[in-house]
Coordinates of C-alpha atoms and ligand atoms in Angstrom, one line a residue:
M1017 CA -44.2 -36.5 54.2
R1018 CA -40.7 -35.2 54.8
Y1019 CA -37.9 -37.7 55.5
T1020 CA -36.8 -35.8 58.6
E1021 CA -40.3 -36.1 60.0
L1022 CA -40.4 -39.7 59.2
R1023 CA -37.1 -40.4 60.9
E1024 CA -37.7 -38.3 64.0
G1025 CA -41.3 -39.5 64.5
F1026 CA -40.3 -43.1 64.3
S1027 CA -40.3 -45.5 67.3
W1028 CA -40.0 -49.2 67.5
E1029 CA -42.6 -49.3 70.2
K1030 CA -45.1 -47.9 67.7
V1031 CA -44.1 -50.6 65.2
L1032 CA -44.5 -53.4 67.8
K1033 CA -48.1 -52.3 68.4
T1034 CA -48.9 -52.9 64.7
F1035 CA -48.5 -56.7 65.3
D1036 CA -51.3 -59.0 66.5
W1037 CA -49.5 -60.8 69.3
D1038 CA -47.8 -59.0 72.1
V1039 CA -44.3 -59.0 70.8
H1040 CA -42.8 -58.8 74.3
E1041 CA -44.2 -62.2 75.1
K1042 CA -44.2 -64.2 71.9
F1043 CA -43.9 -63.7 68.2
N1044 CA -44.3 -65.9 65.2
M1045 CA -44.1 -64.9 61.5
G1046 CA -46.5 -67.6 60.4
H1047 CA -49.2 -66.0 62.6
E1048 CA -48.5 -62.4 61.7
C1049 CA -48.2 -63.0 57.9
C1050 CA -51.3 -65.1 57.6
D1051 CA -53.6 -66.1 60.5
R1052 CA -54.2 -62.7 61.9
W1053 CA -56.0 -61.7 58.7
A1054 CA -57.9 -65.0 58.1
D1055 CA -61.1 -64.1 60.0
D1056 CA -62.5 -62.2 57.0
P1057 CA -63.2 -65.1 54.5
N1058 CA -63.0 -62.7 51.5
R1059 CA -59.7 -61.0 52.3
I1060 CA -57.4 -61.7 49.3
A1061 CA -53.7 -62.4 50.0
V1062 CA -52.2 -63.7 46.7
Y1063 CA -53.1 -63.5 43.1
W1064 CA -51.2 -66.3 41.4
E1065 CA -50.3 -66.8 37.8
D1066 CA -47.9 -69.0 35.9
E1067 CA -46.2 -68.8 32.5
A1068 CA -48.9 -70.7 30.8
G1069 CA -51.6 -68.3 32.0
N1070 CA -53.1 -70.5 34.7
T1071 CA -54.4 -68.4 37.6
D1072 CA -55.6 -68.8 41.1
V1073 CA -56.7 -66.5 43.9
W1074 CA -55.8 -67.2 47.5
T1075 CA -57.6 -65.6 50.5
Y1076 CA -55.9 -65.4 53.9
K1077 CA -58.4 -67.9 55.1
R1078 CA -57.3 -70.5 52.5
L1079 CA -53.7 -69.8 53.3
K1080 CA -54.4 -70.4 57.0
E1081 CA -56.2 -73.6 56.5
Q1082 CA -53.7 -75.1 54.0
S1083 CA -50.6 -74.0 56.0
N1084 CA -52.2 -75.5 59.2
R1085 CA -52.6 -78.8 57.3
M1086 CA -49.0 -78.6 56.1
A1087 CA -47.9 -77.8 59.7
N1088 CA -49.6 -81.0 60.9
A1089 CA -48.1 -82.9 58.0
L1090 CA -44.6 -81.7 58.9
R1091 CA -45.1 -82.7 62.5
S1092 CA -46.2 -86.2 61.4
L1093 CA -42.9 -86.5 59.6
G1094 CA -41.1 -85.8 62.8
V1095 CA -40.2 -82.1 62.2
Q1096 CA -39.9 -80.3 65.5
K1097 CA -39.2 -76.8 66.7
G1098 CA -35.7 -75.7 65.5
D1099 CA -35.5 -78.4 62.8
R1100 CA -34.8 -77.2 59.2
V1101 CA -37.2 -77.5 56.3
A1102 CA -36.0 -76.6 52.8
G1103 CA -38.0 -75.4 49.8
L1104 CA -36.8 -75.7 46.2
L1105 CA -39.6 -74.4 44.0
G1106 CA -40.5 -71.4 41.9
K1107 CA -43.3 -69.1 43.0
D1108 CA -45.6 -72.0 43.7
M1109 CA -48.3 -71.8 46.3
E1110 CA -47.0 -75.1 47.7
L1111 CA -43.9 -73.2 48.6
I1112 CA -45.7 -70.3 50.3
I1113 CA -47.7 -72.8 52.3
T1114 CA -44.5 -74.7 53.3
V1115 CA -42.8 -71.6 54.6
L1116 CA -45.8 -70.6 56.7
A1117 CA -46.2 -74.1 58.0
A1118 CA -42.5 -74.4 58.9
W1119 CA -42.8 -71.1 60.9
K1120 CA -46.0 -72.2 62.6
I1121 CA -44.3 -75.2 64.1
G1122 CA -41.3 -73.2 65.1
A1123 CA -39.1 -74.8 62.5
V1124 CA -36.5 -73.0 60.4
Y1125 CA -37.1 -72.5 56.7
V1126 CA -34.1 -72.9 54.3
P1127 CA -34.7 -71.1 50.9
M1128 CA -33.2 -72.6 47.7
F1129 CA -33.3 -71.4 44.2
T1130 CA -34.5 -73.4 41.2
A1131 CA -31.5 -72.4 39.0
F1132 CA -29.1 -74.1 41.5
G1133 CA -27.1 -77.1 40.2
P1134 CA -26.9 -80.4 42.2
E1135 CA -23.9 -79.3 44.2
A1136 CA -25.4 -76.0 45.3
I1137 CA -28.5 -77.9 46.5
R1138 CA -26.6 -80.6 48.3
Y1139 CA -24.3 -78.1 50.0
R1140 CA -27.2 -76.2 51.5
L1141 CA -29.2 -79.3 52.4
E1142 CA -26.3 -80.8 54.2
D1143 CA -24.8 -77.7 55.7
A1144 CA -28.2 -76.8 57.2
G1145 CA -29.1 -80.4 58.0
C1146 CA -32.5 -80.2 56.5
K1147 CA -35.1 -82.8 57.6
V1148 CA -37.5 -82.2 54.8
L1149 CA -37.2 -80.8 51.3
V1150 CA -40.2 -79.7 49.4
T1151 CA -39.5 -79.6 45.7
N1152 CA -40.8 -80.9 42.3
Q1153 CA -39.8 -83.8 40.0
E1154 CA -37.6 -81.7 37.8
Q1155 CA -35.6 -80.4 40.7
A1156 CA -35.5 -83.8 42.5
Q1157 CA -33.9 -85.3 39.3
K1158 CA -30.9 -83.1 39.9
I1159 CA -30.1 -84.7 43.2
A1160 CA -31.4 -88.2 42.5
D1161 CA -27.9 -89.7 42.7
L1162 CA -26.6 -87.8 45.6
N1163 CA -27.8 -89.8 48.5
I1164 CA -29.8 -87.0 50.2
S1165 CA -31.0 -87.8 53.7
S1166 CA -33.9 -85.3 53.8
T1167 CA -37.4 -86.6 53.3
I1168 CA -38.6 -85.3 50.0
I1169 CA -42.1 -84.0 49.3
L1170 CA -43.0 -83.4 45.7
S1171 CA -45.4 -80.6 44.6
D1172 CA -46.1 -82.5 41.4
G1173 CA -45.5 -86.1 42.3
L1174 CA -47.0 -88.8 44.5
T1175 CA -46.2 -89.9 48.1
E1176 CA -45.6 -93.5 48.8
E1177 CA -49.3 -93.8 49.5
G1178 CA -50.0 -92.5 46.0
L1179 CA -51.2 -89.0 47.1
T1180 CA -50.6 -85.7 45.4
F1181 CA -49.2 -82.8 47.5
W1182 CA -52.7 -81.3 48.1
E1183 CA -54.2 -84.7 48.8
F1184 CA -51.4 -85.5 51.2
I1185 CA -51.9 -82.4 53.3
Q1186 CA -55.7 -82.7 53.0
S1187 CA -55.4 -85.9 55.1
F1188 CA -54.3 -83.7 58.0
S1189 CA -56.5 -81.4 60.2
N1190 CA -56.8 -77.7 59.3
N1191 CA -56.6 -77.0 63.0
H1192 CA -53.2 -76.3 64.4
E1193 CA -51.9 -74.2 67.2
T1194 CA -49.1 -72.0 66.1
E1195 CA -45.9 -72.3 68.3
A1196 CA -45.4 -69.4 70.6
T1197 CA -41.9 -68.6 69.5
N1198 CA -39.8 -65.8 70.8
V1199 CA -38.7 -62.9 68.6
M1200 CA -35.1 -64.1 68.7
D1201 CA -35.8 -67.7 67.8
P1202 CA -34.4 -68.7 64.4
C1203 CA -36.8 -68.6 61.5
V1204 CA -34.7 -68.9 58.4
F1205 CA -31.2 -69.9 57.3
Q1206 CA -30.7 -67.6 54.3
Y1207 CA -27.6 -68.3 52.3
T1208 CA -26.0 -65.2 50.9
S1209 CA -25.9 -64.6 47.1
G1210 CA -22.3 -65.7 46.6
S1211 CA -21.2 -62.6 44.9
T1212 CA -17.8 -62.7 46.5
G1213 CA -17.3 -66.5 47.1
M1214 CA -18.9 -69.4 48.8
P1215 CA -22.4 -68.5 50.1
K1216 CA -22.7 -68.1 53.9
G1217 CA -25.7 -69.4 55.9
A1218 CA -27.1 -66.3 57.7
V1219 CA -29.3 -67.2 60.6
W1220 CA -32.3 -64.9 61.0
A1221 CA -34.6 -64.5 64.0
H1222 CA -38.4 -64.1 63.7
K1223 CA -37.7 -60.5 64.5
I1224 CA -36.7 -59.9 60.9
L1225 CA -40.4 -59.3 60.2
I1226 CA -40.4 -56.4 62.7
S1227 CA -37.1 -55.0 61.5
S1228 CA -38.3 -54.9 57.9
Y1229 CA -41.4 -52.9 58.8
P1230 CA -39.9 -49.4 58.2
Y1231 CA -38.2 -50.5 55.0
V1232 CA -41.3 -52.0 53.4
R1233 CA -43.7 -49.4 54.7
Y1234 CA -41.7 -46.3 53.8
A1235 CA -39.0 -47.2 51.2
I1236 CA -40.9 -49.7 49.0
G1237 CA -43.9 -47.8 50.4
V1238 CA -46.5 -50.6 50.5
E1239 CA -49.7 -48.8 51.6
D1240 CA -53.0 -50.4 52.5
D1241 CA -54.6 -50.0 49.1
D1242 CA -51.6 -51.0 47.1
L1243 CA -51.6 -54.1 44.9
F1244 CA -48.0 -55.1 45.2
F1245 CA -45.8 -57.1 42.8
G1246 CA -42.3 -57.9 43.9
G1247 CA -40.7 -60.0 41.2
A1248 CA -37.7 -61.3 43.1
D1249 CA -37.6 -65.1 43.7
L1250 CA -38.4 -66.6 47.1
G1251 CA -34.9 -68.1 47.2
W1252 CA -33.4 -64.8 48.3
A1253 CA -33.7 -62.4 51.2
F1254 CA -35.4 -59.7 49.1
G1255 CA -37.9 -62.0 47.4
L1256 CA -38.8 -64.0 50.5
I1257 CA -39.1 -61.4 53.1
N1258 CA -39.6 -58.0 51.5
C1259 CA -41.5 -59.0 48.4
T1260 CA -43.7 -61.6 50.0
F1261 CA -44.1 -62.0 53.7
V1262 CA -43.7 -58.5 54.9
P1263 CA -46.5 -57.2 52.6
L1264 CA -48.7 -60.2 53.7
S1265 CA -48.0 -59.3 57.4
Y1266 CA -49.8 -56.0 56.6
G1267 CA -52.8 -57.9 55.2
N1268 CA -52.0 -56.6 51.7
Q1269 CA -52.7 -58.2 48.3
I1270 CA -49.7 -59.3 46.3
L1271 CA -49.1 -60.9 42.9
A1272 CA -47.0 -64.0 42.7
Y1273 CA -45.9 -64.8 39.2
K1274 CA -44.3 -68.2 38.5
G1275 CA -42.3 -68.0 35.3
P1276 CA -39.1 -66.7 33.8
F1277 CA -38.7 -62.9 33.6
S1278 CA -39.4 -61.2 30.3
V1279 CA -40.0 -57.5 29.7
E1280 CA -43.2 -58.0 27.8
K1281 CA -44.7 -60.4 30.3
T1282 CA -43.9 -58.0 33.1
Y1283 CA -45.7 -55.1 31.4
Y1284 CA -48.6 -57.5 30.7
L1285 CA -48.9 -58.4 34.4
L1286 CA -48.6 -54.8 35.6
E1287 CA -51.4 -53.9 33.3
K1288 CA -53.6 -56.9 33.9
Y1289 CA -53.5 -56.8 37.8
K1290 CA -53.5 -53.0 37.9
I1291 CA -50.3 -53.2 40.0
T1292 CA -49.6 -49.9 41.8
N1293 CA -46.4 -50.8 43.5
F1294 CA -43.5 -52.7 41.8
A1295 CA -40.2 -54.0 43.1
Y1296 CA -37.4 -55.9 41.3
A1297 CA -33.7 -56.0 40.8
P1298 CA -31.4 -53.7 38.8
T1299 CA -30.7 -56.4 36.2
V1300 CA -34.4 -56.4 35.3
Y1301 CA -34.7 -52.6 35.2
R1302 CA -31.7 -52.5 32.9
M1303 CA -33.5 -55.0 30.6
M1304 CA -36.6 -52.9 30.7
M1305 CA -34.5 -49.9 29.7
S1306 CA -32.8 -51.8 26.9
A1307 CA -36.2 -52.9 25.5
G1308 CA -36.9 -49.2 24.9
S1309 CA -39.7 -46.7 25.2
E1310 CA -42.0 -47.9 22.4
M1311 CA -43.0 -51.1 24.2
I1312 CA -44.2 -49.2 27.3
K1313 CA -46.7 -47.2 25.2
K1314 CA -48.6 -50.4 24.3
Y1315 CA -49.7 -50.8 27.9
N1316 CA -51.9 -49.0 30.3
L1317 CA -49.9 -49.0 33.5
Q1318 CA -50.9 -47.7 37.0
V1319 CA -47.6 -48.2 38.8
K1320 CA -47.0 -45.3 41.3
K1321 CA -43.9 -46.6 43.0
F1322 CA -40.8 -48.5 41.7
S1323 CA -38.2 -50.0 43.9
S1324 CA -34.9 -51.7 43.2
A1325 CA -32.5 -53.5 45.5
G1326 CA -29.6 -56.0 45.5
E1327 CA -27.1 -54.2 43.4
P1328 CA -26.2 -50.6 42.6
L1329 CA -28.8 -49.0 40.3
N1330 CA -27.2 -47.0 37.5
A1331 CA -28.3 -43.3 37.2
E1332 CA -29.1 -43.8 33.5
V1333 CA -31.8 -46.4 34.4
V1334 CA -33.3 -44.1 37.1
R1335 CA -33.5 -41.3 34.5
F1336 CA -35.1 -43.6 31.9
F1337 CA -37.9 -44.4 34.3
K1338 CA -38.4 -40.8 35.2
D1339 CA -38.7 -39.9 31.5
N1340 CA -40.9 -42.8 30.6
F1341 CA -43.1 -43.4 33.6
G1342 CA -42.9 -40.0 35.2
R1343 CA -41.5 -41.7 38.3
A1344 CA -37.9 -42.5 39.3
I1345 CA -36.9 -45.9 40.5
Y1346 CA -36.2 -45.8 44.2
D1347 CA -32.9 -47.5 45.0
H1348 CA -32.5 -49.5 48.2
Y1349 CA -29.4 -50.9 49.8
G1350 CA -29.0 -53.7 52.2
S1351 CA -27.7 -57.3 52.7
T1352 CA -28.8 -60.6 54.0
E1353 CA -27.1 -59.8 57.3
T1354 CA -28.2 -56.2 57.9
G1355 CA -31.6 -55.7 56.3
M1356 CA -32.3 -52.8 54.0
I1357 CA -30.5 -50.0 55.8
V1358 CA -30.1 -47.2 53.3
D1359 CA -33.0 -46.3 51.1
N1360 CA -34.9 -43.9 49.0
F1361 CA -38.3 -43.6 50.6
N1362 CA -41.3 -43.8 48.2
V1363 CA -43.7 -42.4 50.8
T1364 CA -41.7 -39.2 51.4
D1365 CA -41.1 -36.1 49.2
M1366 CA -37.3 -36.6 49.4
A1367 CA -35.4 -35.8 46.2
V1368 CA -34.1 -38.9 44.5
K1369 CA -30.5 -38.3 43.4
P1370 CA -29.9 -40.7 40.5
G1371 CA -26.9 -43.0 41.4
S1372 CA -27.4 -42.6 45.2
M1373 CA -28.9 -45.3 47.4
G1374 CA -30.5 -42.7 49.6
L1375 CA -30.7 -42.1 53.3
P1376 CA -30.5 -44.3 56.5
C1377 CA -33.6 -46.3 57.3
P1378 CA -35.6 -45.0 60.3
G1379 CA -35.0 -47.1 63.4
F1380 CA -31.5 -48.2 62.3
N1381 CA -28.2 -46.6 63.3
V1382 CA -26.1 -46.6 60.2
A1383 CA -22.6 -45.2 59.8
I1384 CA -19.6 -45.1 57.4
V1385 CA -16.6 -46.3 59.3
D1386 CA -12.9 -47.0 58.8
E1387 CA -11.2 -50.4 59.2
D1388 CA -11.1 -50.0 63.0
G1389 CA -14.8 -49.1 63.3
N1390 CA -14.4 -45.3 63.7
P1391 CA -16.8 -43.2 61.8
V1392 CA -15.1 -41.2 58.9
E1393 CA -15.6 -37.6 58.0
K1394 CA -18.5 -36.6 55.6
G1395 CA -17.3 -37.1 52.0
E1396 CA -14.7 -39.7 52.9
I1397 CA -15.0 -43.3 51.8
G1398 CA -15.4 -46.0 54.4
Q1399 CA -17.4 -49.2 55.0
I1400 CA -21.2 -49.1 55.6
A1401 CA -21.8 -50.4 59.1
V1402 CA -24.8 -51.0 61.2
D1403 CA -25.0 -50.7 65.0
T1404 CA -25.4 -54.2 66.6
T1405 CA -26.6 -52.7 69.9
A1406 CA -29.7 -51.1 68.3
Y1407 CA -33.1 -52.7 68.5
P1408 CA -33.6 -54.1 65.0
V1409 CA -30.8 -56.6 64.9
F1410 CA -32.2 -59.9 63.7
F1411 CA -29.0 -61.6 62.4
L1412 CA -27.9 -64.4 64.8
G1413 CA -24.6 -65.1 63.0
Y1414 CA -23.5 -67.4 60.2
W1415 CA -24.5 -71.0 60.7
K1416 CA -21.7 -73.1 62.1
N1417 CA -19.2 -70.3 61.4
P1418 CA -18.7 -68.1 64.4
E1419 CA -15.2 -67.0 63.1
K1420 CA -16.7 -65.6 60.0
T1421 CA -19.3 -63.8 62.1
E1422 CA -16.7 -62.4 64.4
E1423 CA -14.6 -61.1 61.4
K1424 CA -17.4 -58.7 60.5
I1425 CA -17.7 -57.1 63.9
R1426 CA -15.7 -54.0 64.9
G1427 CA -16.7 -52.7 68.4
K1428 CA -20.5 -52.2 68.2
W1429 CA -20.5 -52.1 64.3
F1430 CA -21.3 -54.9 61.9
L1431 CA -19.3 -54.2 58.7
S1432 CA -21.1 -54.7 55.5
G1433 CA -18.0 -55.1 53.3
D1434 CA -19.4 -52.3 51.1
L1435 CA -17.7 -48.9 50.6
A1436 CA -19.6 -45.7 50.4
S1437 CA -19.4 -42.0 51.1
E1438 CA -22.0 -39.6 52.5
D1439 CA -22.7 -36.2 50.9
E1440 CA -23.5 -32.9 52.7
E1441 CA -27.2 -33.8 52.7
G1442 CA -26.6 -37.2 54.2
Y1443 CA -27.2 -39.2 51.0
F1444 CA -25.1 -42.3 50.6
W1445 CA -23.1 -43.0 47.4
F1446 CA -22.0 -46.6 46.7
Q1447 CA -18.4 -47.0 45.7
G1448 CA -18.2 -50.8 45.4
R1449 CA -17.6 -53.9 47.5
A1450 CA -14.4 -53.6 49.4
D1451 CA -13.1 -56.6 47.5
D1452 CA -13.9 -55.1 44.1
I1453 CA -12.1 -51.8 44.7
I1454 CA -9.4 -51.1 42.1
S1455 CA -6.1 -49.7 43.3
S1456 CA -4.4 -47.9 40.4
A1457 CA -1.3 -45.6 40.6
G1458 CA -2.3 -44.7 44.2
Y1459 CA -5.9 -44.1 43.4
R1460 CA -8.8 -46.2 44.7
I1461 CA -11.4 -46.6 42.1
G1462 CA -14.9 -48.0 42.6
P1463 CA -16.1 -50.1 39.6
F1464 CA -19.7 -48.9 39.8
E1465 CA -19.0 -45.3 38.7
V1466 CA -17.1 -46.5 35.7
E1467 CA -19.8 -49.1 34.8
S1468 CA -22.5 -46.5 35.1
S1469 CA -20.6 -44.2 32.8
L1470 CA -20.2 -46.9 30.3
I1471 CA -23.8 -47.8 30.1
E1472 CA -24.6 -44.2 29.2
H1473 CA -23.1 -44.9 25.9
P1474 CA -25.8 -46.1 23.4
A1475 CA -23.8 -49.2 22.4
V1476 CA -23.6 -50.6 26.0
A1477 CA -26.2 -52.8 27.6
E1478 CA -24.2 -53.9 30.7
A1479 CA -20.6 -53.6 31.9
A1480 CA -18.4 -55.0 34.7
V1481 CA -15.2 -53.3 35.7
I1482 CA -12.3 -54.9 37.4
G1483 CA -8.6 -54.2 38.2
N1484 CA -6.1 -56.0 36.0
P1485 CA -2.6 -56.5 37.5
D1486 CA -0.1 -54.0 36.0
E1487 CA 3.6 -53.7 36.8
T1488 CA 3.8 -49.9 37.0
K1489 CA 0.4 -48.9 38.2
G1490 CA -0.4 -51.9 40.4
E1491 CA -3.7 -52.4 38.7
I1492 CA -5.3 -50.9 35.6
V1493 CA -9.0 -50.5 35.0
K1494 CA -10.4 -53.1 32.7
A1495 CA -14.0 -53.2 31.4
F1496 CA -16.0 -56.1 30.3
V1497 CA -18.8 -54.9 28.0
V1498 CA -22.0 -56.5 26.8
L1499 CA -23.3 -54.6 23.7
N1500 CA -26.8 -53.7 22.8
K1501 CA -28.3 -55.8 20.0
S1502 CA -27.5 -53.6 17.0
Y1503 CA -23.8 -53.1 17.8
E1504 CA -20.8 -55.3 16.8
P1505 CA -17.5 -55.5 18.8
S1506 CA -14.5 -53.8 17.2
D1507 CA -11.2 -52.2 18.2
E1508 CA -12.6 -48.8 17.2
L1509 CA -15.6 -49.2 19.5
A1510 CA -13.4 -50.4 22.4
K1511 CA -11.3 -47.2 21.9
E1512 CA -14.4 -45.1 21.6
L1513 CA -15.8 -46.5 24.9
S1514 CA -12.5 -45.8 26.7
L1515 CA -12.5 -42.2 25.5
F1516 CA -16.2 -41.8 26.3
V1517 CA -15.5 -42.6 30.0
K1518 CA -12.3 -40.5 30.0
S1519 CA -14.4 -37.5 28.8
K1520 CA -17.0 -38.0 31.6
L1521 CA -15.0 -39.1 34.6
S1522 CA -11.5 -38.3 35.7
K1523 CA -8.4 -39.4 33.9
H1524 CA -7.4 -42.2 36.3
Q1525 CA -10.8 -43.8 36.1
Y1526 CA -11.2 -44.7 32.4
P1527 CA -10.8 -48.3 31.3
R1528 CA -7.5 -48.8 29.5
E1529 CA -8.7 -52.1 28.3
V1530 CA -12.1 -53.0 27.0
E1531 CA -13.1 -56.5 26.3
F1532 CA -16.4 -57.5 24.7
I1533 CA -18.3 -60.4 26.2
E1534 CA -21.5 -62.1 25.4
S1535 CA -22.9 -62.0 28.9
L1536 CA -21.6 -61.2 32.4
P1537 CA -21.1 -63.9 35.0
K1538 CA -23.9 -63.5 37.6
T1539 CA -25.2 -65.2 40.7
P1540 CA -28.4 -67.1 40.2
S1541 CA -30.2 -64.0 41.5
G1542 CA -28.7 -61.9 38.8
K1543 CA -25.9 -60.1 40.5
I1544 CA -22.6 -59.4 38.7
Q1545 CA -19.8 -61.6 40.0
R1546 CA -16.8 -59.4 39.3
Y1547 CA -14.5 -61.8 41.1
L1548 CA -14.9 -64.3 38.3
L1549 CA -13.7 -61.8 35.8
K1550 CA -10.4 -61.2 37.6
P1551 CA -7.4 -62.9 36.0
N1552 CA -6.5 -65.2 38.9
Q1553 CA -10.0 -66.6 38.7
Y1554 CA -9.6 -67.3 35.0
A1555 CA -6.5 -69.3 35.9
A1556 CA -8.4 -71.1 38.7
K1557 CA -11.3 -71.9 36.4
N1558 CA -9.4 -73.2 33.3
Ligands
ATP1897 P1 -21.9 -62.8 49.3 O1 -22.1 -62.2 50.7 O2 -22.2 -64.3 49.4 O3 -20.7 -62.5 48.6 P2 -23.9 -60.9 48.5 O4 -23.2 -60.0 49.4 O5 -24.2 -60.5 47.1 O6 -23.1 -62.3 48.4 P3 -26.5 -60.5 49.5 O7 -26.6 -60.4 51.0 O8 -27.7 -61.1 48.8 O9 -25.3 -61.4 49.1 O10 -26.3 -59.1 48.9 C1 -25.9 -58.0 49.7 C2 -24.9 -57.1 48.9 O11 -25.5 -56.7 47.7 C3 -24.5 -55.9 49.6 O12 -23.5 -56.2 50.5 C4 -24.0 -55.0 48.4 O13 -22.7 -55.3 48.0 C5 -25.0 -55.4 47.3 N1 -26.1 -54.4 47.3 C6 -27.4 -54.7 47.6 N2 -28.2 -53.6 47.4 C7 -27.4 -52.7 46.8 C8 -27.6 -51.3 46.3 N3 -28.8 -50.8 46.3 N4 -26.5 -50.7 45.9 C9 -25.3 -51.2 45.9 N5 -25.1 -52.5 46.3 C10 -26.1 -53.2 46.8
MG1898 MG1 -22.4 -60.3 51.3

């Protein structure tokens, strides 16, 4: 299919008809992602596997029954419509059940991430005011001394009555009437990744399931016969919504793997489950590239579509996949607040331009605007913005922070904080976060292009580029470089890398300083935190 056909033929009314309930009257994600498919007792929803190789298979029917029991259990604990329920587990079925149950009673789900430290957990629990936390013993240990007021349910421990998680919910009925929520009722408080500072609690409406339809159907391209594996953790927007619940809302089969990422394990799972559609983050794709071509040859893989989101995807990685799998990785851009608004579409025949995040998502009005919210000319750099008056808006603002919400609005536009330009064919090219832009001798330099150039050098595994204060130039470009295994840091190599970029990009862009570093500072979800590499942050941290 052509992209233009897809875009022009798109209508939200058509999308609304794909849901089970009449969206104009009521809409509940718990119903759409689970119950509507549960009449067929054999319909498989989730293949589950953990690091030790334990496996399980979940039908939609089983999901429905157990989430109904959990919904009744939550009600018995006094959780009501609008109350918050947090989850702090890996890819456990207890977690998936908890999310569905929270939605079914009209409660708000608050995702957490198992790599969080005690303060990060406490901050979210308290900020969101969570009534219940579902977690495990290892995680609960972290917050044992913190005087948490939420009721804690353990997936691997016992209740006061001496019951396991499954026994506990087993004591409740598997009949439950799902709350007839409205599309604009809140369903999730999703804290942002914290790439630029303190995470913000973005409030989402149930509508996010509708708004994500064109993205998952056309960009990730989940089709009815796909077996989909989205590796991202359920603690983040991408993992929770796009990798898990949106595919389930189509009645698809997905793989949920609970365990740490490793390249070999990933290839093993792709082969074992005959995965046809795979989505993950750039940091993972960079690791797959670093592991080399030889490893891939050991496996018989059937993946037809690769998707990446969350950070810019370097052109080198896209080319590696094209050469080794015969298929490019399709890069997708978005944020917790906007949804995935600029994408490469796996179901179209559009040309993938390595290094570009693609074209606007059908159904969204996306523009590149200046500081005042006026669209810029083609080719010029501005902020990516999304029209807040268009149908798909599901972001209800930052929790308890209307000023922060207000700061992002210019007229009808919500500003993403990301800079990009659009080429003649309408493709978007990421320049960097507005905060990360380097201003050197009157030039504005995006770190991403410099980083991408660096990783084309065989010695470089990863790089992060920042502006270092400089008396004459304002800032100079400085690169932090993580080397591939067989390379050692040296002054010569630093010089070589500088010259390498100078020979590829323009003179003002090359890094005048190169520092070798063991690993880059990253958010728990694997995104580079450039702000922590800037000198004032060093001072603040030490
Ligand atoms: P915080 O808002 O707390 O600083 P964050 O912006 O990283 O953290 P998310 O909402 O998880 O939190 O991430 C959205 C951001 O990730 C985007 O604003 C953008 O900077 C970056 N991003 C996501 N996908 C892409 C992509 N394909 N290319 C470039 N950047 C991307
Ligand atoms: Mg952000």
